[in-house]
PDB file of C-alpha atoms in Angstrom:
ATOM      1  CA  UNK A 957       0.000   0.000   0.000  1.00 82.00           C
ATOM      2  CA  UNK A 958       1.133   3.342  -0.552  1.00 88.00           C
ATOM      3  CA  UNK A 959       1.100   6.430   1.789  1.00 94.00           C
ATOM      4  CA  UNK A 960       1.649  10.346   1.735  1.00 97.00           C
ATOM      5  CA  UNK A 961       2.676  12.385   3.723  1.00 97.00           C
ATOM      6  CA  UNK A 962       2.285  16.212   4.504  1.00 97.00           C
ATOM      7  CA  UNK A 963       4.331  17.676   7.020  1.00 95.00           C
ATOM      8  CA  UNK A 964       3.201  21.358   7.279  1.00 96.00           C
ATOM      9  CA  UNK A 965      -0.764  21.244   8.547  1.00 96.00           C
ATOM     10  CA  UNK A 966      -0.673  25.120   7.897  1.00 97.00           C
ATOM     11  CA  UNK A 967       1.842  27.645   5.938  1.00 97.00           C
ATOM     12  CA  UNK A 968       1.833  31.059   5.530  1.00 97.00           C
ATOM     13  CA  UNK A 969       3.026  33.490   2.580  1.00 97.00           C
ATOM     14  CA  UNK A 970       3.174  37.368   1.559  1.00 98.00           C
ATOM     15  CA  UNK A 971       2.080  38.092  -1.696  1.00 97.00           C
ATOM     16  CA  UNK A 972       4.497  37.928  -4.981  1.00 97.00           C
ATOM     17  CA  UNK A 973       6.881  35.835  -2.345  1.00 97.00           C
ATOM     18  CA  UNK A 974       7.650  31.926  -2.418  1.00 98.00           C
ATOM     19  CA  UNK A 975       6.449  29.443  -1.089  1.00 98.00           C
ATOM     20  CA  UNK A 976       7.399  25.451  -1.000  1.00 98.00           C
ATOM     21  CA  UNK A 977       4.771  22.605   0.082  1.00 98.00           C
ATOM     22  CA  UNK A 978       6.591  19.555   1.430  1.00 98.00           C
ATOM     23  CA  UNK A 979       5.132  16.124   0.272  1.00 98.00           C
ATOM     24  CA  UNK A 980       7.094  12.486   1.113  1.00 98.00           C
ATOM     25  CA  UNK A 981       5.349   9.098  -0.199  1.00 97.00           C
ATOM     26  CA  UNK A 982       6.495   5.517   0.869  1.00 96.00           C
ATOM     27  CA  UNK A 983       5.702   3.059  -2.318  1.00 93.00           C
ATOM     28  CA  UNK A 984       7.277  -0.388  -3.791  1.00 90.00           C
ATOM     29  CA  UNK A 985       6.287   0.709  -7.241  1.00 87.00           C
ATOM     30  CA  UNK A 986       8.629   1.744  -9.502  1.00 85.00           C
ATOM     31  CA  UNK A 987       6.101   3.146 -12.178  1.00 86.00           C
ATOM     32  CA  UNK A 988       3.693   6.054 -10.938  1.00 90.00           C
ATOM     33  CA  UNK A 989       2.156   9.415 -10.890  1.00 92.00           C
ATOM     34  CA  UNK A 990       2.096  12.091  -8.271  1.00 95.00           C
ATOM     35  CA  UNK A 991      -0.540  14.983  -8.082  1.00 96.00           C
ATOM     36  CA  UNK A 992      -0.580  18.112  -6.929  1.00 97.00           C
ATOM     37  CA  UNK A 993      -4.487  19.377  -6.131  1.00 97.00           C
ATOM     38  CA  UNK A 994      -5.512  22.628  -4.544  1.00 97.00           C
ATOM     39  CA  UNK A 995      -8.805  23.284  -3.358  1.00 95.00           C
ATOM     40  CA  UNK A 996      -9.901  26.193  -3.164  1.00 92.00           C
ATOM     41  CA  UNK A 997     -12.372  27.778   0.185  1.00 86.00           C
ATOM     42  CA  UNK A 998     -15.675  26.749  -2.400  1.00 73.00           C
ATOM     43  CA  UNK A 999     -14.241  22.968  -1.861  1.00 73.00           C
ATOM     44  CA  UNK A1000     -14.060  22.184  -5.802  1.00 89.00           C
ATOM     45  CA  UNK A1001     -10.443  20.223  -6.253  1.00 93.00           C
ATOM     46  CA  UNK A1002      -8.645  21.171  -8.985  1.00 94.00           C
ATOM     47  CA  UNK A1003      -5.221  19.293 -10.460  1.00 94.00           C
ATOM     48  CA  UNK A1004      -2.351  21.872 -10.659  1.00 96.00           C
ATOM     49  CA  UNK A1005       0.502  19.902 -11.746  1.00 95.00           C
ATOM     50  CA  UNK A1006       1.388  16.745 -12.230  1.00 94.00           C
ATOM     51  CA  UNK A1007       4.668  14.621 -12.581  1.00 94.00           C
ATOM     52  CA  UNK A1008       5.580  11.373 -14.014  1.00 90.00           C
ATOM     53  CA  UNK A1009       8.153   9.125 -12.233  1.00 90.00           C
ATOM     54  CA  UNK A1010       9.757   7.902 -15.251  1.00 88.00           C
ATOM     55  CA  UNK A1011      10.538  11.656 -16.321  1.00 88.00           C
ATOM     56  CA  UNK A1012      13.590  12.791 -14.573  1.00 85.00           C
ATOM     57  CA  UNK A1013      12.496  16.399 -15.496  1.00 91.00           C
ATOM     58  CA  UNK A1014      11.140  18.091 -12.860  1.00 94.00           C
ATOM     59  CA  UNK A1015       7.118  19.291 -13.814  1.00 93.00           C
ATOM     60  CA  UNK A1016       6.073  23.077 -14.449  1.00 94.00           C
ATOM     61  CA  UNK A1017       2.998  24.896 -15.005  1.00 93.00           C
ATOM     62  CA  UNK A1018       3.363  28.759 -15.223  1.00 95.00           C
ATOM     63  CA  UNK A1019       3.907  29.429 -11.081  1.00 97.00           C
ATOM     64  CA  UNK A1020       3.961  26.265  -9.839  1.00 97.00           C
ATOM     65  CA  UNK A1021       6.680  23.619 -10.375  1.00 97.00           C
ATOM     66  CA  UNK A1022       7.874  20.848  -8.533  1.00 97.00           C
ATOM     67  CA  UNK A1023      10.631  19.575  -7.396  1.00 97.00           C
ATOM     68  CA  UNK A1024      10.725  15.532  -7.464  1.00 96.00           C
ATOM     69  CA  UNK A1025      13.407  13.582  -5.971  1.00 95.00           C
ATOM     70  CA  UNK A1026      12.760   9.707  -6.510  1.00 94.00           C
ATOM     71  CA  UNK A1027      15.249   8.397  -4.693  1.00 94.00           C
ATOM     72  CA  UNK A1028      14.164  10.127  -1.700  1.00 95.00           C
ATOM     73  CA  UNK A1029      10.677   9.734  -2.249  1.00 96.00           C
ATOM     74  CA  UNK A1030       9.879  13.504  -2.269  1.00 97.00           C
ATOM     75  CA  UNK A1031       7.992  15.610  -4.201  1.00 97.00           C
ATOM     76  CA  UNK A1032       7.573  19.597  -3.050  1.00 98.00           C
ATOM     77  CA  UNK A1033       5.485  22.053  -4.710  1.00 98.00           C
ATOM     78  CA  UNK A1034       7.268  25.601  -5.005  1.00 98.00           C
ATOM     79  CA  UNK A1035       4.669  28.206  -6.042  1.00 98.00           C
ATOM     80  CA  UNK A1036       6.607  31.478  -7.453  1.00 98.00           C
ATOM     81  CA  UNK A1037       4.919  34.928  -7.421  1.00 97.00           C
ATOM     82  CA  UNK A1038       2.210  34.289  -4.390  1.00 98.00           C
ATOM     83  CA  UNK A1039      -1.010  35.568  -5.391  1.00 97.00           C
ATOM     84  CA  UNK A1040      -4.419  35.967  -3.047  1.00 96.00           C
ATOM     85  CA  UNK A1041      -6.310  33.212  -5.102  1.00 94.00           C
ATOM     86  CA  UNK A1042      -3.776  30.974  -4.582  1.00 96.00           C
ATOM     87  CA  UNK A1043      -5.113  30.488  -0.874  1.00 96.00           C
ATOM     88  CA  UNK A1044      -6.268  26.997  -0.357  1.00 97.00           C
ATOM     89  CA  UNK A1045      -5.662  23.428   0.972  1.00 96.00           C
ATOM     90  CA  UNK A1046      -3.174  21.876  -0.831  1.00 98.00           C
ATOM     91  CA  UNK A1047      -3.139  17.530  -1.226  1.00 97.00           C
ATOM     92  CA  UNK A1048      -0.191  15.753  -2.627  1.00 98.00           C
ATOM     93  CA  UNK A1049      -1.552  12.250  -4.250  1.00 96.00           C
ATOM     94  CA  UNK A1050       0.069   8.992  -5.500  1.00 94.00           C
ATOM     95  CA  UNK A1051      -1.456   7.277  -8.217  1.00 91.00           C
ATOM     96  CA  UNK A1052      -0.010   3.760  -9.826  1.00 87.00           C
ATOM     97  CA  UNK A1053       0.647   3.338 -12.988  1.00 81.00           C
ATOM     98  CA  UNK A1054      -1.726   1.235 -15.194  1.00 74.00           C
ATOM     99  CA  UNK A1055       1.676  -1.147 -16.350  1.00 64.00           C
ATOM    100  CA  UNK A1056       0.424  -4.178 -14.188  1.00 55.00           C
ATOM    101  CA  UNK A1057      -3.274  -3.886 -15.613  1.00 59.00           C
ATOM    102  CA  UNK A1058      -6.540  -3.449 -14.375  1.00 58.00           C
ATOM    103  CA  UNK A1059      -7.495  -0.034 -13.277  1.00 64.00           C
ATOM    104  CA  UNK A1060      -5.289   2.531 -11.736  1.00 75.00           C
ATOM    105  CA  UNK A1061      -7.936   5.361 -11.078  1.00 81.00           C
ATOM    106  CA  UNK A1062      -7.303   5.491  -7.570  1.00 88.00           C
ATOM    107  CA  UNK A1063      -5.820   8.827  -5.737  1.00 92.00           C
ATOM    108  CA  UNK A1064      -3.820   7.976  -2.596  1.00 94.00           C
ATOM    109  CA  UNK A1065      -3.964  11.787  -0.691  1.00 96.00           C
ATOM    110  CA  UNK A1066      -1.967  13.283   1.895  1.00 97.00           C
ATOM    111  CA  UNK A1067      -3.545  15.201   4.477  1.00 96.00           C
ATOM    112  CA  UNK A1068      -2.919  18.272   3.302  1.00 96.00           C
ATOM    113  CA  UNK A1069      -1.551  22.052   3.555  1.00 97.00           C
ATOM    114  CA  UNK A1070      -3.627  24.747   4.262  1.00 97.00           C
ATOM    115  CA  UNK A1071      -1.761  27.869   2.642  1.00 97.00           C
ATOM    116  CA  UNK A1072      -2.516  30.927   3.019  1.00 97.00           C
ATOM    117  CA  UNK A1073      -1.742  34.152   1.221  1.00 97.00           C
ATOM    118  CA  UNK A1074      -1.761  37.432   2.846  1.00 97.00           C
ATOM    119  CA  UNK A1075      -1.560  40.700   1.118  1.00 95.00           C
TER     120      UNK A1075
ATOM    121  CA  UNK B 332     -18.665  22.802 -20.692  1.00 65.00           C
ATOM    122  CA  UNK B 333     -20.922  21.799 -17.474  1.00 80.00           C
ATOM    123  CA  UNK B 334     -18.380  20.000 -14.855  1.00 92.00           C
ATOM    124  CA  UNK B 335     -18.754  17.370 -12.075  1.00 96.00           C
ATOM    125  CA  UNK B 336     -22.391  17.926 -10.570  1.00 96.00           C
ATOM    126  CA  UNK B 337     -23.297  16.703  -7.131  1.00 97.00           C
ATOM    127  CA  UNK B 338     -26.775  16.431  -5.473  1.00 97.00           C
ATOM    128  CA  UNK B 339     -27.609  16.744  -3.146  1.00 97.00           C
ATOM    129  CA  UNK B 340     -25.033  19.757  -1.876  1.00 96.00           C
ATOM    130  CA  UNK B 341     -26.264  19.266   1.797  1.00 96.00           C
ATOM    131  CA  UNK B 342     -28.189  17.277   3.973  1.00 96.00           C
ATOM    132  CA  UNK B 343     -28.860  16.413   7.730  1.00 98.00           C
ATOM    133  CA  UNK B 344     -29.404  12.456   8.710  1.00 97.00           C
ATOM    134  CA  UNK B 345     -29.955  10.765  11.600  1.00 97.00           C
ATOM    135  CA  UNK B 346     -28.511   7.683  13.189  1.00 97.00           C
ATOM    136  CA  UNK B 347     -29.595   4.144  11.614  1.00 97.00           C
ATOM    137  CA  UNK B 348     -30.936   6.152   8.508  1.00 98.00           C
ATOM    138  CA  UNK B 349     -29.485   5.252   5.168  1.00 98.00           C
ATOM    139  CA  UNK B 350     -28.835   8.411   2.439  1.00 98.00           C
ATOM    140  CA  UNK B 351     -28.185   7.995  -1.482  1.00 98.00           C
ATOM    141  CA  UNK B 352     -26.075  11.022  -3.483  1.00 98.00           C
ATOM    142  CA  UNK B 353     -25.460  11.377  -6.724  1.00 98.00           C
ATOM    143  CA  UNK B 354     -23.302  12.410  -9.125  1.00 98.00           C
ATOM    144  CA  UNK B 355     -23.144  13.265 -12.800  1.00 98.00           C
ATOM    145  CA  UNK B 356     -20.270  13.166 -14.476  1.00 97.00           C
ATOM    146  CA  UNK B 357     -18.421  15.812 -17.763  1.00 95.00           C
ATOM    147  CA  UNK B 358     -20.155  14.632 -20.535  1.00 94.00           C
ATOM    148  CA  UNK B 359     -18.103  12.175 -22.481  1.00 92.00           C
ATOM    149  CA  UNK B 360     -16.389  10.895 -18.986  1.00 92.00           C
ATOM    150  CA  UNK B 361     -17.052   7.229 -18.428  1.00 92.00           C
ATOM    151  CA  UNK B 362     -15.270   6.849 -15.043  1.00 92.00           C
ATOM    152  CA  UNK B 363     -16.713   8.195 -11.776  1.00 95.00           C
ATOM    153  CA  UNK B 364     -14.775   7.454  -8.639  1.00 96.00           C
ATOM    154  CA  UNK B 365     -16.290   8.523  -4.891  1.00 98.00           C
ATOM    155  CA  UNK B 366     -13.810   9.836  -1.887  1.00 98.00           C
ATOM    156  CA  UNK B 367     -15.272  10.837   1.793  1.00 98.00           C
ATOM    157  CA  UNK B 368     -13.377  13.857   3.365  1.00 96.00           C
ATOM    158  CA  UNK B 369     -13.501  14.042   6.847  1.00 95.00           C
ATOM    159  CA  UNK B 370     -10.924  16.079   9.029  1.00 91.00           C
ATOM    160  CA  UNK B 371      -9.222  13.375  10.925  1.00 90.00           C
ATOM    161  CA  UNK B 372      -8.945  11.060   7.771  1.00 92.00           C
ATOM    162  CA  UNK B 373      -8.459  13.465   5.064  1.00 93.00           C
ATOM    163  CA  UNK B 374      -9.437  11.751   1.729  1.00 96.00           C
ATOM    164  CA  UNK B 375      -9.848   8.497   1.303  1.00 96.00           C
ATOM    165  CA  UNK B 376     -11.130   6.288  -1.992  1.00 96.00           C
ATOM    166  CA  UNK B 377     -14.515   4.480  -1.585  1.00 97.00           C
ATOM    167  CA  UNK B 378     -14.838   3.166  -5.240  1.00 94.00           C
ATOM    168  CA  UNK B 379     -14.901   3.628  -8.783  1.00 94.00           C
ATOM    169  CA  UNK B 380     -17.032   3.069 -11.520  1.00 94.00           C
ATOM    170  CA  UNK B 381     -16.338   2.325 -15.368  1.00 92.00           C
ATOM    171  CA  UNK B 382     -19.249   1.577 -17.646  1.00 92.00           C
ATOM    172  CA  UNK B 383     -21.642   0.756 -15.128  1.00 95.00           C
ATOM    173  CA  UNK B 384     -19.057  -1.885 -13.503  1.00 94.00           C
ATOM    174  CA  UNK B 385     -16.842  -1.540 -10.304  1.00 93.00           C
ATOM    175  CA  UNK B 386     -13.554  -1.270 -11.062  1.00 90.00           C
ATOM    176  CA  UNK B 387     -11.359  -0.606  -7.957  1.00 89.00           C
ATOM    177  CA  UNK B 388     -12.910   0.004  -4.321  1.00 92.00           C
ATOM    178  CA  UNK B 389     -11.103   1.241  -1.209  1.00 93.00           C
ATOM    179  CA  UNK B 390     -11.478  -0.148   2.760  1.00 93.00           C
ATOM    180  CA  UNK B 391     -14.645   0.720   3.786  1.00 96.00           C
ATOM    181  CA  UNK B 392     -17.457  -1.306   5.260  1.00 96.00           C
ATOM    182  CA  UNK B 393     -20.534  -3.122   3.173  1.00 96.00           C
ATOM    183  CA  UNK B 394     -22.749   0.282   4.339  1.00 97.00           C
ATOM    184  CA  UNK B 395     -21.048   1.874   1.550  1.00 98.00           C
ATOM    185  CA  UNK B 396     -21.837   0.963  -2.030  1.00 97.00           C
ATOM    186  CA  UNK B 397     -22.750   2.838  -4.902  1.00 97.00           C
ATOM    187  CA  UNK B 398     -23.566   1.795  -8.782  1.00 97.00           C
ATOM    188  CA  UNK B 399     -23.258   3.278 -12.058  1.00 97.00           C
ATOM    189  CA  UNK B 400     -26.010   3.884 -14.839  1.00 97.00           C
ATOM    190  CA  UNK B 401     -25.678   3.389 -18.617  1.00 96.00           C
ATOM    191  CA  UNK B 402     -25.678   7.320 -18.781  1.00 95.00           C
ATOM    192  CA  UNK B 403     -22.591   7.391 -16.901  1.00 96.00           C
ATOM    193  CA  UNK B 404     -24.271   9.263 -13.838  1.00 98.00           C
ATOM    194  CA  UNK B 405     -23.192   7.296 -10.331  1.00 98.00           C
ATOM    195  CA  UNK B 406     -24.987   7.161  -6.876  1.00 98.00           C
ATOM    196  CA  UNK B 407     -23.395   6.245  -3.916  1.00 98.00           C
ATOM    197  CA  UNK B 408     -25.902   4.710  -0.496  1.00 98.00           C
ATOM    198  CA  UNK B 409     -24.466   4.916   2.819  1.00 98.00           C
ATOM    199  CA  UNK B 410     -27.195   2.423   4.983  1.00 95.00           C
ATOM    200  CA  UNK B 411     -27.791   2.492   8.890  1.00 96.00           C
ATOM    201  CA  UNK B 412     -25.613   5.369   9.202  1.00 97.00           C
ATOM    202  CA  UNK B 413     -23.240   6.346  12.068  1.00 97.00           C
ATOM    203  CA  UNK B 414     -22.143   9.153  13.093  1.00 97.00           C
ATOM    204  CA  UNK B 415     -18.342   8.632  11.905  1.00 96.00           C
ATOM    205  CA  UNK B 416     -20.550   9.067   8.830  1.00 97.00           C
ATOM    206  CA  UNK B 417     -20.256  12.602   8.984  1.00 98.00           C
ATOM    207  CA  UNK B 418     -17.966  13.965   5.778  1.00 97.00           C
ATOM    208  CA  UNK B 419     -17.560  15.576   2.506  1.00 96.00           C
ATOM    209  CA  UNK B 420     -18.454  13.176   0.071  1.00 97.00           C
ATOM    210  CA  UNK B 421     -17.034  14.124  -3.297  1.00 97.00           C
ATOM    211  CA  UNK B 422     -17.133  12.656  -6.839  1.00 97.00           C
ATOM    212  CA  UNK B 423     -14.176  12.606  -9.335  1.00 96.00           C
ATOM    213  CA  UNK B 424     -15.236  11.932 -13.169  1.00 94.00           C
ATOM    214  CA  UNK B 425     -12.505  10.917 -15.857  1.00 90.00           C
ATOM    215  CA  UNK B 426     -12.673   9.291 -19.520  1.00 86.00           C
ATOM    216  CA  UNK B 427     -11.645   6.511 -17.566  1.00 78.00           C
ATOM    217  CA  UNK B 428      -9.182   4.692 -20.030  1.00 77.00           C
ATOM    218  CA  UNK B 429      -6.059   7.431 -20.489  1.00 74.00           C
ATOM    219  CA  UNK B 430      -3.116   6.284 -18.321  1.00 71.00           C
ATOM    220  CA  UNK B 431      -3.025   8.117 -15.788  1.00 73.00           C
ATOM    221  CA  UNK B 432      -6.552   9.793 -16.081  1.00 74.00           C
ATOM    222  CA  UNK B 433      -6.745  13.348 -14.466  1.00 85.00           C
ATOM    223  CA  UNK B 434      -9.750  13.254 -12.321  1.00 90.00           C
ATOM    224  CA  UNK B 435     -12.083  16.573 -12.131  1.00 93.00           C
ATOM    225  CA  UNK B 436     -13.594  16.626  -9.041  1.00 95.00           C
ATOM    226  CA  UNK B 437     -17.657  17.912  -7.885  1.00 95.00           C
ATOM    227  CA  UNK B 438     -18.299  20.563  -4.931  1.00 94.00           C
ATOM    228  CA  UNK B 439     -18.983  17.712  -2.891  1.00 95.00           C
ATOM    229  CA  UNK B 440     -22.224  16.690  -0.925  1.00 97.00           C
ATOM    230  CA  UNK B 441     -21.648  18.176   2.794  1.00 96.00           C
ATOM    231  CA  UNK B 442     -23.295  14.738   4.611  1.00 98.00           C
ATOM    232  CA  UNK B 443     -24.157  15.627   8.499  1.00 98.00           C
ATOM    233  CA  UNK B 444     -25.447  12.242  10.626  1.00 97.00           C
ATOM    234  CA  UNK B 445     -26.852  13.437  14.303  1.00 96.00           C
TER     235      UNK B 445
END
């Protein structure tokens, strides 16, 4: 079974500053995904990155990247440029990868960070 | 394009009733899996649907169960509820066959057991 793990129950940030989300797994596969989700005060989860474990490149989307270190089973979120919306809970997740057939549609979610963004 | 919708968004139970929610998924999305949120637990995986058939479920008891209809729209019944009940209840659609699938996710039906 897999697990993840969320260290930081709460963070804080100034606007336009940085901020980096801490997220550890424990797994035996060698094939996966991992997921960043935010969700937002209104509840609705919403995917903001995602990264591959057989891409050594680290993922990016505009402000957020990540920074994913296999070997060590960790896999941070850095968010560049703080802005107000980006206040929210933020989940790490494990997903398998479909190699060993059947379905893989399963989210395995850490606790989460709640982050908040003051101006 | 209409997302994830969940009904009902809130609703009050007591003990030892049972409660149905439902979910409809994007159009076009043949998966629809079901996680409960609850502040001590976080978010765990009940189950997932694919064309109407159960492909994966998580650990919880028989109370929980759900099915899928031809239209792709899921329910989920929680029987003779408890009060550990109590949760955020939230449905995830997906085409259902892209490796990996990214999951879009409802509001969530707020589920209160007294």
């Amino acid at each position: 079974a897999q697990t993840v793990t969320q260290s930081q129950p709460e963070m804080s940030v100034q606007e336009a500053e940085t901020v980096t989300l801490s997220c550890t797994y424990d797994t035996s596969e060698n094939n996966y995904y991992l997921f960043w989700y935010k969700q937002p005060p209104s509840r609705q989860m919403i995917l903001v990155i995602r990264q591959e474990a057989y891409k050594q490149q680290n993922a990016t989307e505009n402000r957020f990247s990540v920074n994913f270190q296999k070997a060590a089973k960790s896999f941070s979120l850095k968010i560049s440029d703080s802005q107000l919306g980006d206040t929210a809970m933020y989940f790490c997740a494990f997903m398998k990868h479909r190699g060993s057939g059947g379905s893989n549609y399963k989210l395995t979610f850490g606790k989460g960070t709640l982050l908040t963004v003051n101006p | 394009k209409a997302g994830v919708t969940q009904t009902p968004r809130y609703l009050i139970k007591t003990r030892g009733q049972q409660v149905t929610l439902s979910c409809s998924p994007i159009s076009g999305h043949r998966s629809v899996s079901w996680y409960q949120q609850t502040p001590g637990q976080g978010l765990q995986f009940l189950f997932e649907y694919f064309s109407e058939t159960q492909r994966n479920k998580g650990n919880f008891p028989g109370r929980f169960s759900g099915r899928q209809f031809s239209n792709s729209r899921s329910e989920m019944n929680v029987s003779t509820l408890e009060l550990g009940d109590s949760a955020l209840y939230l449905c995830a659609s997906s085409f259902g066959q892209l490796d990996p699938g990214e999951l879009f996710f409802g509001e969530g039906s707020r589920l209160t057991v007294l």
